[in-house]
């Protein structure tokens, strides 16, 4: 069943005939020169029911060309689309529009009067693989026609978005006596236009165009491939950063030692001063050894039988307790009384773009290199020792 035949090189559209003109064609001498496009075998004009007019091969002829074998439902939907397109000012419909090579045929092609815009409506009532949808959609884009698939139900998920209208009208549906009734179907679609009836959708699409058009399947696939490559590159970069960070932590730990192991155990005891833990570590840049410390103030009501385990902050703000005068005093006193040949790191205010603000950082006194707090926090606990503590009292 086809809606188009050829007569002396001109297209004959069954949907454009009235009852009277169709009956006249069936009785005329012209009917003998009707041929089917593609195979050019003689055609016959037929009628089914009151309103379905179509062409078929002349009885007794053989044809090796696959013309699609369209169902009455398919024909009715094509005719309904053509009727609605013809009512939109500035547009005309061409049913069964052939590609110049005749390799494929568009069910209904809407063409603007200025020929600047073309919309290919494809009625797909049978199942089709996602790959076939993608391939056929791409060829319409390549032919500079925006494709719209009309299907009875939602398609399988695909990362490539296809312009789709779900009508609920399929091969098992009852064909309407008047194809125009299909324009009243409530449909859903993914073209960014208001939802509603099929007829209103067709008019909106032609007048306003699709919104948020993601592009052709090839364009979408190129973006997906680009994004996939970006993610892979990002993951590799993250892995490299993690590996470098891990190596930096290992290197920092290899170059760190607890003061009590380097110079012997010694603790400055105070009445109410802070707890101070220290480590001796090498500068990552110039390899100069320096002393870093972590401090904690005490509350008057706290009592201690032993020093708490060191817990190093991984983040610091613009002000930190390690830079408090009483903490500096405790560190300086330890260096003086212990006789240790230890050089204090310096504390300076630095700006962090990542944190979006300032923070107080340890800095190498020799080369001014920043000692990252995140690495300091990962120095093993056994590389720290208490250098100052309040008088320990049994609880």
mmCIF file of C-alpha atoms in Angstrom:
data_model
loop_
_atom_site.group_PDB
_atom_site.id
_atom_site.type_symbol
_atom_site.label_atom_id
_atom_site.label_comp_id
_atom_site.label_asym_id
_atom_site.label_seq_id
_atom_site.Cartn_x
_atom_site.Cartn_y
_atom_site.Cartn_z
ATOM 1 C CA UNK A 1 0.000 0.000 0.000
ATOM 2 C CA UNK A 2 1.508 3.287 -1.172
ATOM 3 C CA UNK A 3 0.218 6.832 -1.243
ATOM 4 C CA UNK A 4 2.303 7.997 -4.188
ATOM 5 C CA UNK A 5 2.395 6.889 -7.817
ATOM 6 C CA UNK A 6 3.895 8.448 -10.932
ATOM 7 C CA UNK A 7 1.918 9.561 -13.980
ATOM 8 C CA UNK A 8 3.930 10.694 -16.995
ATOM 9 C CA UNK A 9 6.805 11.693 -14.707
ATOM 10 C CA UNK A 10 4.582 13.612 -12.254
ATOM 11 C CA UNK A 11 3.776 12.588 -8.682
ATOM 12 C CA UNK A 12 0.201 11.601 -7.913
ATOM 13 C CA UNK A 13 -0.627 11.957 -4.200
ATOM 14 C CA UNK A 14 -3.570 9.814 -3.116
ATOM 15 C CA UNK A 15 -4.192 11.982 -0.058
ATOM 16 C CA UNK A 16 -4.889 15.061 -2.173
ATOM 17 C CA UNK A 17 -7.796 13.463 -4.016
ATOM 18 C CA UNK A 18 -11.450 13.792 -3.150
ATOM 19 C CA UNK A 19 -13.912 10.933 -3.537
ATOM 20 C CA UNK A 20 -14.929 12.336 -6.870
ATOM 21 C CA UNK A 21 -11.450 12.988 -8.282
ATOM 22 C CA UNK A 22 -10.248 9.565 -7.110
ATOM 23 C CA UNK A 23 -13.205 7.834 -8.748
ATOM 24 C CA UNK A 24 -12.521 9.811 -11.909
ATOM 25 C CA UNK A 25 -8.851 8.704 -11.867
ATOM 26 C CA UNK A 26 -9.926 5.086 -11.458
ATOM 27 C CA UNK A 27 -12.144 5.368 -14.518
ATOM 28 C CA UNK A 28 -9.854 7.472 -16.687
ATOM 29 C CA UNK A 29 -7.404 6.366 -19.358
ATOM 30 C CA UNK A 30 -4.657 7.942 -17.248
ATOM 31 C CA UNK A 31 -4.927 5.045 -14.802
ATOM 32 C CA UNK A 32 -3.219 2.819 -17.370
ATOM 33 C CA UNK A 33 -0.055 4.945 -17.211
ATOM 34 C CA UNK A 34 0.241 4.977 -13.413
ATOM 35 C CA UNK A 35 3.475 3.375 -12.148
ATOM 36 C CA UNK A 36 4.964 2.668 -8.719
ATOM 37 C CA UNK A 37 8.055 4.804 -7.908
ATOM 38 C CA UNK A 38 11.226 2.777 -7.584
ATOM 39 C CA UNK A 39 10.219 -0.260 -9.625
ATOM 40 C CA UNK A 40 8.227 1.597 -12.316
ATOM 41 C CA UNK A 41 5.748 -1.300 -12.499
ATOM 42 C CA UNK A 42 2.176 -0.452 -13.399
ATOM 43 C CA UNK A 43 0.095 0.768 -10.456
ATOM 44 C CA UNK A 44 -3.576 0.578 -9.686
ATOM 45 C CA UNK A 45 -5.555 3.129 -7.673
ATOM 46 C CA UNK A 46 -7.519 1.433 -4.885
ATOM 47 C CA UNK A 47 -9.915 2.338 -2.095
ATOM 48 C CA UNK A 48 -10.396 0.781 1.341
ATOM 49 C CA UNK A 49 -13.378 1.858 3.367
ATOM 50 C CA UNK A 50 -14.708 5.363 2.884
ATOM 51 C CA UNK A 51 -11.534 7.415 3.123
ATOM 52 C CA UNK A 52 -8.451 5.256 2.573
ATOM 53 C CA UNK A 53 -7.074 5.745 -0.930
ATOM 54 C CA UNK A 54 -3.800 4.136 -1.981
ATOM 55 C CA UNK A 55 -1.819 2.619 -4.818
ATOM 56 C CA UNK A 56 -0.767 -1.009 -5.287
ATOM 57 C CA UNK A 57 0.950 -3.083 -7.954
ATOM 58 C CA UNK A 58 -1.262 -4.045 -10.861
ATOM 59 C CA UNK A 59 -2.636 -7.571 -10.310
ATOM 60 C CA UNK A 60 -0.428 -10.312 -11.694
ATOM 61 C CA UNK A 61 2.798 -8.282 -11.808
ATOM 62 C CA UNK A 62 5.976 -9.334 -10.066
ATOM 63 C CA UNK A 63 8.213 -6.855 -8.218
ATOM 64 C CA UNK A 64 11.612 -7.466 -6.575
ATOM 65 C CA UNK A 65 11.727 -4.029 -4.902
ATOM 66 C CA UNK A 66 10.885 -3.772 -1.192
ATOM 67 C CA UNK A 67 8.374 -0.921 -0.971
ATOM 68 C CA UNK A 68 7.878 -1.303 2.765
ATOM 69 C CA UNK A 69 4.440 -2.925 2.837
ATOM 70 C CA UNK A 70 2.866 -0.148 4.896
ATOM 71 C CA UNK A 71 -0.098 -0.904 7.101
ATOM 72 C CA UNK A 72 -3.399 1.035 7.103
ATOM 73 C CA UNK A 73 -2.317 2.601 10.403
ATOM 74 C CA UNK A 74 0.913 3.811 8.823
ATOM 75 C CA UNK A 75 -0.903 5.261 5.824
ATOM 76 C CA UNK A 76 -3.475 6.989 8.028
ATOM 77 C CA UNK A 77 -0.776 8.659 10.152
ATOM 78 C CA UNK A 78 1.079 9.878 7.058
ATOM 79 C CA UNK A 79 -2.103 11.333 5.614
ATOM 80 C CA UNK A 80 -2.958 13.057 8.923
ATOM 81 C CA UNK A 81 0.493 14.651 9.077
ATOM 82 C CA UNK A 82 0.259 15.875 5.515
ATOM 83 C CA UNK A 83 -3.177 17.392 6.182
ATOM 84 C CA UNK A 84 -1.926 19.328 9.220
ATOM 85 C CA UNK A 85 1.261 20.520 7.537
ATOM 86 C CA UNK A 86 -0.805 21.869 4.650
ATOM 87 C CA UNK A 87 -2.793 24.059 7.069
ATOM 88 C CA UNK A 88 0.322 25.821 8.446
ATOM 89 C CA UNK A 89 0.955 29.070 6.530
ATOM 90 C CA UNK A 90 4.242 29.021 4.665
ATOM 91 C CA UNK A 91 4.565 25.245 4.607
ATOM 92 C CA UNK A 92 3.706 22.404 2.260
ATOM 93 C CA UNK A 93 3.805 18.625 2.671
ATOM 94 C CA UNK A 94 5.358 16.051 0.358
ATOM 95 C CA UNK A 95 4.350 12.470 1.088
ATOM 96 C CA UNK A 96 6.891 9.708 0.402
ATOM 97 C CA UNK A 97 9.636 12.155 -0.532
ATOM 98 C CA UNK A 98 12.474 10.204 -2.213
ATOM 99 C CA UNK A 99 16.150 10.828 -1.653
ATOM 100 C CA UNK A 100 17.837 11.775 -4.942
ATOM 101 C CA UNK A 101 19.513 8.339 -5.012
ATOM 102 C CA UNK A 102 16.178 6.698 -4.117
ATOM 103 C CA UNK A 103 18.035 4.742 -1.415
ATOM 104 C CA UNK A 104 15.415 5.832 1.088
ATOM 105 C CA UNK A 105 12.116 7.699 1.238
ATOM 106 C CA UNK A 106 10.848 10.148 3.865
ATOM 107 C CA UNK A 107 7.296 9.350 4.978
ATOM 108 C CA UNK A 108 6.222 13.016 5.024
ATOM 109 C CA UNK A 109 8.552 15.932 4.339
ATOM 110 C CA UNK A 110 7.454 19.426 5.407
ATOM 111 C CA UNK A 111 9.109 22.123 3.315
ATOM 112 C CA UNK A 112 8.900 25.847 4.035
ATOM 113 C CA UNK A 113 7.915 28.062 1.133
ATOM 114 C CA UNK A 114 11.326 29.756 1.196
ATOM 115 C CA UNK A 115 12.928 26.275 1.137
ATOM 116 C CA UNK A 116 15.141 27.237 4.065
ATOM 117 C CA UNK A 117 13.633 24.682 6.457
ATOM 118 C CA UNK A 118 12.749 21.018 6.059
ATOM 119 C CA UNK A 119 11.255 18.668 8.648
ATOM 120 C CA UNK A 120 11.180 14.921 8.000
ATOM 121 C CA UNK A 121 8.327 13.111 9.760
ATOM 122 C CA UNK A 122 8.945 9.360 10.045
ATOM 123 C CA UNK A 123 6.154 7.049 11.215
ATOM 124 C CA UNK A 124 7.686 3.985 12.894
ATOM 125 C CA UNK A 125 5.087 1.525 14.136
ATOM 126 C CA UNK A 126 7.305 -1.584 14.060
ATOM 127 C CA UNK A 127 10.183 -2.296 16.402
ATOM 128 C CA UNK A 128 13.581 -1.061 15.319
ATOM 129 C CA UNK A 129 17.027 -1.349 16.893
ATOM 130 C CA UNK A 130 18.574 1.734 18.541
ATOM 131 C CA UNK A 131 21.402 1.538 15.997
ATOM 132 C CA UNK A 132 18.890 1.754 13.132
ATOM 133 C CA UNK A 133 17.200 4.783 14.710
ATOM 134 C CA UNK A 134 20.560 6.499 15.069
ATOM 135 C CA UNK A 135 21.694 5.633 11.547
ATOM 136 C CA UNK A 136 18.460 6.766 9.903
ATOM 137 C CA UNK A 137 18.271 9.924 12.017
ATOM 138 C CA UNK A 138 21.804 10.886 10.992
ATOM 139 C CA UNK A 139 21.049 10.544 7.302
ATOM 140 C CA UNK A 140 18.166 13.020 7.616
ATOM 141 C CA UNK A 141 20.430 15.520 9.353
ATOM 142 C CA UNK A 142 23.000 14.948 6.606
ATOM 143 C CA UNK A 143 20.274 15.783 4.078
ATOM 144 C CA UNK A 144 19.544 19.032 5.965
ATOM 145 C CA UNK A 145 16.144 17.861 7.182
ATOM 146 C CA UNK A 146 15.261 17.889 10.875
ATOM 147 C CA UNK A 147 13.836 14.417 11.639
ATOM 148 C CA UNK A 148 10.886 13.637 13.913
ATOM 149 C CA UNK A 149 10.011 10.056 14.808
ATOM 150 C CA UNK A 150 6.374 9.215 15.514
ATOM 151 C CA UNK A 151 6.236 6.011 17.559
ATOM 152 C CA UNK A 152 3.518 4.230 19.540
ATOM 153 C CA UNK A 153 5.579 3.952 22.764
ATOM 154 C CA UNK A 154 8.776 5.204 24.376
ATOM 155 C CA UNK A 155 11.993 4.054 22.757
ATOM 156 C CA UNK A 156 14.701 2.131 24.531
ATOM 157 C CA UNK A 157 17.134 4.307 26.449
ATOM 158 C CA UNK A 158 19.975 5.664 24.355
ATOM 159 C CA UNK A 159 22.672 8.186 25.318
ATOM 160 C CA UNK A 160 21.994 9.789 21.944
ATOM 161 C CA UNK A 161 18.753 11.778 22.080
ATOM 162 C CA UNK A 162 16.434 11.276 19.103
ATOM 163 C CA UNK A 163 13.566 13.699 18.308
ATOM 164 C CA UNK A 164 10.628 11.513 19.285
ATOM 165 C CA UNK A 165 6.852 11.879 19.505
ATOM 166 C CA UNK A 166 4.983 9.128 21.388
ATOM 167 C CA UNK A 167 1.446 8.860 20.018
ATOM 168 C CA UNK A 168 0.102 5.638 21.557
ATOM 169 C CA UNK A 169 -1.121 4.735 18.058
ATOM 170 C CA UNK A 170 0.381 1.454 16.817
ATOM 171 C CA UNK A 171 -0.089 -1.483 14.486
ATOM 172 C CA UNK A 172 -2.800 -2.971 16.678
ATOM 173 C CA UNK A 173 -4.783 0.281 16.874
ATOM 174 C CA UNK A 174 -8.021 0.680 14.943
ATOM 175 C CA UNK A 175 -7.419 2.866 11.871
ATOM 176 C CA UNK A 176 -9.788 5.847 11.925
ATOM 177 C CA UNK A 177 -12.298 6.318 9.132
ATOM 178 C CA UNK A 178 -11.030 9.874 8.839
ATOM 179 C CA UNK A 179 -7.192 10.085 9.192
ATOM 180 C CA UNK A 180 -7.554 13.697 10.424
ATOM 181 C CA UNK A 181 -8.927 12.268 13.688
ATOM 182 C CA UNK A 182 -5.353 11.207 14.561
ATOM 183 C CA UNK A 183 -4.431 14.866 14.968
ATOM 184 C CA UNK A 184 -6.474 14.885 18.189
ATOM 185 C CA UNK A 185 -4.253 12.245 19.813
ATOM 186 C CA UNK A 186 -2.691 13.354 23.103
ATOM 187 C CA UNK A 187 1.026 12.901 22.647
ATOM 188 C CA UNK A 188 4.294 13.326 24.541
ATOM 189 C CA UNK A 189 7.590 14.380 23.003
ATOM 190 C CA UNK A 190 11.112 15.564 23.827
ATOM 191 C CA UNK A 191 11.390 18.606 21.566
ATOM 192 C CA UNK A 192 10.940 21.318 24.194
ATOM 193 C CA UNK A 193 7.536 22.487 22.943
ATOM 194 C CA UNK A 194 4.241 22.440 24.861
ATOM 195 C CA UNK A 195 2.701 18.999 25.267
ATOM 196 C CA UNK A 196 -0.782 18.475 23.865
ATOM 197 C CA UNK A 197 -2.340 17.056 20.741
ATOM 198 C CA UNK A 198 -0.490 15.824 17.673
ATOM 199 C CA UNK A 199 -2.018 18.540 15.505
ATOM 200 C CA UNK A 200 -0.944 21.351 17.809
ATOM 201 C CA UNK A 201 2.533 19.861 18.083
ATOM 202 C CA UNK A 202 3.024 19.791 14.315
ATOM 203 C CA UNK A 203 1.962 23.430 14.016
ATOM 204 C CA UNK A 204 4.189 24.511 16.958
ATOM 205 C CA UNK A 205 7.177 22.672 15.538
ATOM 206 C CA UNK A 206 6.876 24.224 12.093
ATOM 207 C CA UNK A 207 6.191 27.732 13.371
ATOM 208 C CA UNK A 208 8.594 27.853 16.335
ATOM 209 C CA UNK A 209 11.075 25.077 15.657
ATOM 210 C CA UNK A 210 12.412 22.667 18.299
ATOM 211 C CA UNK A 211 13.956 24.164 21.440
ATOM 212 C CA UNK A 212 17.095 22.779 23.038
ATOM 213 C CA UNK A 213 18.000 20.772 19.933
ATOM 214 C CA UNK A 214 20.921 18.541 21.017
ATOM 215 C CA UNK A 215 22.153 18.164 17.433
ATOM 216 C CA UNK A 216 22.573 15.220 15.129
ATOM 217 C CA UNK A 217 23.495 11.770 16.476
ATOM 218 C CA UNK A 218 27.034 12.257 15.185
ATOM 219 C CA UNK A 219 27.346 15.632 16.909
ATOM 220 C CA UNK A 220 25.994 14.150 20.128
ATOM 221 C CA UNK A 221 28.308 11.142 19.873
ATOM 222 C CA UNK A 222 31.274 13.443 19.279
ATOM 223 C CA UNK A 223 30.353 15.360 22.451
ATOM 224 C CA UNK A 224 29.943 12.105 24.390
ATOM 225 C CA UNK A 225 33.321 10.865 23.133
ATOM 226 C CA UNK A 226 34.929 14.184 23.999
ATOM 227 C CA UNK A 227 33.417 14.114 27.479
ATOM 228 C CA UNK A 228 34.495 10.484 27.953
ATOM 229 C CA UNK A 229 38.062 11.363 26.939
ATOM 230 C CA UNK A 230 37.973 14.377 29.276
ATOM 231 C CA UNK A 231 36.845 12.184 32.173
ATOM 232 C CA UNK A 232 39.532 9.603 31.412
ATOM 233 C CA UNK A 233 42.184 12.322 31.244
ATOM 234 C CA UNK A 234 40.849 13.822 34.478
ATOM 235 C CA UNK A 235 40.898 10.424 36.189
ATOM 236 C CA UNK A 236 44.440 9.828 35.016
ATOM 237 C CA UNK A 237 45.480 13.281 36.206
ATOM 238 C CA UNK A 238 43.788 12.605 39.559
ATOM 239 C CA UNK A 239 45.576 9.268 39.799
ATOM 240 C CA UNK A 240 48.887 10.965 39.018
ATOM 241 C CA UNK A 241 48.186 13.661 41.605
ATOM 242 C CA UNK A 242 47.275 11.019 44.175
ATOM 243 C CA UNK A 243 50.432 9.089 43.369
ATOM 244 C CA UNK A 244 52.522 12.242 43.681
ATOM 245 C CA UNK A 245 50.728 13.195 46.901
ATOM 246 C CA UNK A 246 51.281 9.696 48.275
ATOM 247 C CA UNK A 247 54.969 9.901 47.378
ATOM 248 C CA UNK A 248 55.167 13.360 48.972
ATOM 249 C CA UNK A 249 53.648 11.973 52.189
ATOM 250 C CA UNK A 250 56.053 9.032 52.149
ATOM 251 C CA UNK A 251 58.983 11.363 51.474
ATOM 252 C CA UNK A 252 57.897 13.681 54.297
ATOM 253 C CA UNK A 253 57.662 10.746 56.694
ATOM 254 C CA UNK A 254 61.061 9.410 55.617
ATOM 255 C CA UNK A 255 62.534 12.835 56.365
ATOM 256 C CA UNK A 256 60.805 13.304 59.738
ATOM 257 C CA UNK A 257 61.844 12.282 63.241
ATOM 258 C CA UNK A 258 60.576 12.918 66.760
ATOM 259 C CA UNK A 259 62.749 15.387 68.746
ATOM 260 C CA UNK A 260 63.094 12.902 71.635
ATOM 261 C CA UNK A 261 64.610 10.371 69.228
ATOM 262 C CA UNK A 262 67.001 12.922 67.744
ATOM 263 C CA UNK A 263 68.085 14.704 70.935
ATOM 264 C CA UNK A 264 66.764 12.611 73.795
ATOM 265 C CA UNK A 265 63.570 13.014 75.833
ATOM 266 C CA UNK A 266 63.002 16.419 77.360
ATOM 267 C CA UNK A 267 59.762 18.247 78.251
ATOM 268 C CA UNK A 268 59.296 21.842 79.354
ATOM 269 C CA UNK A 269 56.773 21.751 82.218
ATOM 270 C CA UNK A 270 54.547 24.759 82.862
ATOM 271 C CA UNK A 271 51.855 25.592 85.396
ATOM 272 C CA UNK A 272 49.093 26.249 82.905
ATOM 273 C CA UNK A 273 50.832 26.464 79.580
ATOM 274 C CA UNK A 274 49.873 24.613 76.406
ATOM 275 C CA UNK A 275 50.610 21.130 75.242
ATOM 276 C CA UNK A 276 53.124 21.352 72.391
ATOM 277 C CA UNK A 277 54.145 18.456 70.188
ATOM 278 C CA UNK A 278 56.989 18.838 67.682
ATOM 279 C CA UNK A 279 58.570 17.031 64.759
ATOM 280 C CA UNK A 280 61.829 17.559 62.911
ATOM 281 C CA UNK A 281 61.307 17.337 59.159
ATOM 282 C CA UNK A 282 63.192 18.142 55.985
ATOM 283 C CA UNK A 283 62.065 20.910 53.623
ATOM 284 C CA UNK A 284 60.683 19.294 50.481
ATOM 285 C CA UNK A 285 62.545 21.846 48.345
ATOM 286 C CA UNK A 286 65.964 22.582 49.887
ATOM 287 C CA UNK A 287 66.143 19.593 52.271
ATOM 288 C CA UNK A 288 66.941 21.879 55.228
ATOM 289 C CA UNK A 289 65.741 20.361 58.515
ATOM 290 C CA UNK A 290 63.338 22.445 60.590
ATOM 291 C CA UNK A 291 61.057 22.054 63.585
ATOM 292 C CA UNK A 292 57.282 22.080 63.142
ATOM 293 C CA UNK A 293 54.832 21.960 66.034
ATOM 294 C CA UNK A 294 51.232 21.390 66.991
ATOM 295 C CA UNK A 295 49.751 23.066 70.079
ATOM 296 C CA UNK A 296 46.678 22.769 72.219
ATOM 297 C CA UNK A 297 45.542 25.089 74.994
ATOM 298 C CA UNK A 298 44.169 23.723 78.271
ATOM 299 C CA UNK A 299 41.192 24.565 80.419
ATOM 300 C CA UNK A 300 41.741 25.389 84.102
ATOM 301 C CA UNK A 301 39.503 22.524 85.234
ATOM 302 C CA UNK A 302 41.332 19.882 83.167
ATOM 303 C CA UNK A 303 43.590 17.362 84.891
ATOM 304 C CA UNK A 304 46.079 15.079 83.184
ATOM 305 C CA UNK A 305 47.904 11.952 84.192
ATOM 306 C CA UNK A 306 49.716 11.793 80.844
ATOM 307 C CA UNK A 307 50.048 13.811 77.664
ATOM 308 C CA UNK A 308 47.293 13.228 75.067
ATOM 309 C CA UNK A 309 48.176 11.628 71.744
ATOM 310 C CA UNK A 310 49.097 14.155 69.085
ATOM 311 C CA UNK A 311 46.315 15.095 66.656
ATOM 312 C CA UNK A 312 47.499 17.354 63.839
ATOM 313 C CA UNK A 313 45.051 19.659 62.047
ATOM 314 C CA UNK A 314 44.833 19.198 58.260
ATOM 315 C CA UNK A 315 43.299 22.651 57.742
ATOM 316 C CA UNK A 316 44.118 25.981 59.372
ATOM 317 C CA UNK A 317 42.696 29.479 59.168
ATOM 318 C CA UNK A 318 44.331 32.908 59.082
ATOM 319 C CA UNK A 319 44.948 32.619 62.815
ATOM 320 C CA UNK A 320 46.265 29.495 64.475
ATOM 321 C CA UNK A 321 47.183 28.702 68.060
ATOM 322 C CA UNK A 322 50.663 27.523 67.002
ATOM 323 C CA UNK A 323 51.480 31.197 66.332
ATOM 324 C CA UNK A 324 50.412 32.353 69.838
ATOM 325 C CA UNK A 325 53.215 34.058 71.846
ATOM 326 C CA UNK A 326 52.954 31.545 74.702
ATOM 327 C CA UNK A 327 53.384 28.666 72.235
ATOM 328 C CA UNK A 328 56.434 30.323 70.662
ATOM 329 C CA UNK A 329 57.756 30.851 74.157
ATOM 330 C CA UNK A 330 57.352 27.157 74.944
ATOM 331 C CA UNK A 331 59.144 26.102 71.727
ATOM 332 C CA UNK A 332 61.999 28.574 72.274
ATOM 333 C CA UNK A 333 62.382 27.408 75.885
ATOM 334 C CA UNK A 334 62.607 23.767 74.804
ATOM 335 C CA UNK A 335 65.301 24.561 72.204
ATOM 336 C CA UNK A 336 67.312 26.529 74.793
ATOM 337 C CA UNK A 337 66.992 24.101 77.701
ATOM 338 C CA UNK A 338 67.397 20.891 75.682
ATOM 339 C CA UNK A 339 70.476 22.197 73.887
ATOM 340 C CA UNK A 340 69.069 20.780 70.651
ATOM 341 C CA UNK A 341 70.473 22.148 67.409
ATOM 342 C CA UNK A 342 66.968 22.664 66.017
ATOM 343 C CA UNK A 343 65.839 25.476 63.725
ATOM 344 C CA UNK A 344 62.238 26.643 64.031
ATOM 345 C CA UNK A 345 60.076 26.906 60.949
ATOM 346 C CA UNK A 346 58.438 30.277 60.405
ATOM 347 C CA UNK A 347 54.691 30.934 60.295
ATOM 348 C CA UNK A 348 53.415 33.281 57.624
ATOM 349 C CA UNK A 349 50.014 34.277 56.235
ATOM 350 C CA UNK A 350 49.440 32.950 52.751
ATOM 351 C CA UNK A 351 46.529 33.153 50.293
ATOM 352 C CA UNK A 352 44.859 30.015 48.992
ATOM 353 C CA UNK A 353 42.951 30.194 45.720
ATOM 354 C CA UNK A 354 41.465 26.769 46.399
ATOM 355 C CA UNK A 355 40.170 27.763 49.817
ATOM 356 C CA UNK A 356 39.316 31.258 48.633
ATOM 357 C CA UNK A 357 40.984 33.010 51.565
ATOM 358 C CA UNK A 358 44.048 33.405 53.773
ATOM 359 C CA UNK A 359 45.588 30.893 56.134
ATOM 360 C CA UNK A 360 48.585 30.615 58.451
ATOM 361 C CA UNK A 361 51.275 28.294 57.091
ATOM 362 C CA UNK A 362 54.624 26.891 58.170
ATOM 363 C CA UNK A 363 57.420 28.148 55.878
ATOM 364 C CA UNK A 364 60.981 26.911 55.468
ATOM 365 C CA UNK A 365 63.310 29.452 57.115
ATOM 366 C CA UNK A 366 65.981 28.835 54.445
ATOM 367 C CA UNK A 367 64.187 28.843 51.068
ATOM 368 C CA UNK A 368 60.731 30.162 52.061
ATOM 369 C CA UNK A 369 59.037 27.072 50.612
ATOM 370 C CA UNK A 370 55.540 26.451 51.915
ATOM 371 C CA UNK A 371 55.058 23.335 54.029
ATOM 372 C CA UNK A 372 51.584 22.112 53.130
ATOM 373 C CA UNK A 373 49.419 21.522 56.178
ATOM 374 C CA UNK A 374 47.765 18.518 54.527
ATOM 375 C CA UNK A 375 51.191 16.816 54.366
ATOM 376 C CA UNK A 376 52.138 17.867 57.897
ATOM 377 C CA UNK A 377 48.909 16.288 59.153
ATOM 378 C CA UNK A 378 49.981 12.948 57.627
ATOM 379 C CA UNK A 379 53.314 12.734 59.378
ATOM 380 C CA UNK A 380 53.126 9.567 61.454
ATOM 381 C CA UNK A 381 52.399 9.985 65.175
ATOM 382 C CA UNK A 382 55.655 8.262 66.135
ATOM 383 C CA UNK A 383 57.532 11.105 64.417
ATOM 384 C CA UNK A 384 56.118 13.554 66.992
ATOM 385 C CA UNK A 385 56.974 13.972 70.675
ATOM 386 C CA UNK A 386 55.823 16.248 73.477
ATOM 387 C CA UNK A 387 58.214 19.151 74.084
ATOM 388 C CA UNK A 388 56.038 21.218 76.461
ATOM 389 C CA UNK A 389 53.189 20.335 78.783
ATOM 390 C CA UNK A 390 51.465 21.605 81.934
ATOM 391 C CA UNK A 391 52.393 19.948 85.199
ATOM 392 C CA UNK A 392 50.811 16.517 84.944
ATOM 393 C CA UNK A 393 48.575 15.665 87.857
ATOM 394 C CA UNK A 394 47.010 12.332 88.660
ATOM 395 C CA UNK A 395 43.243 12.337 88.290
#
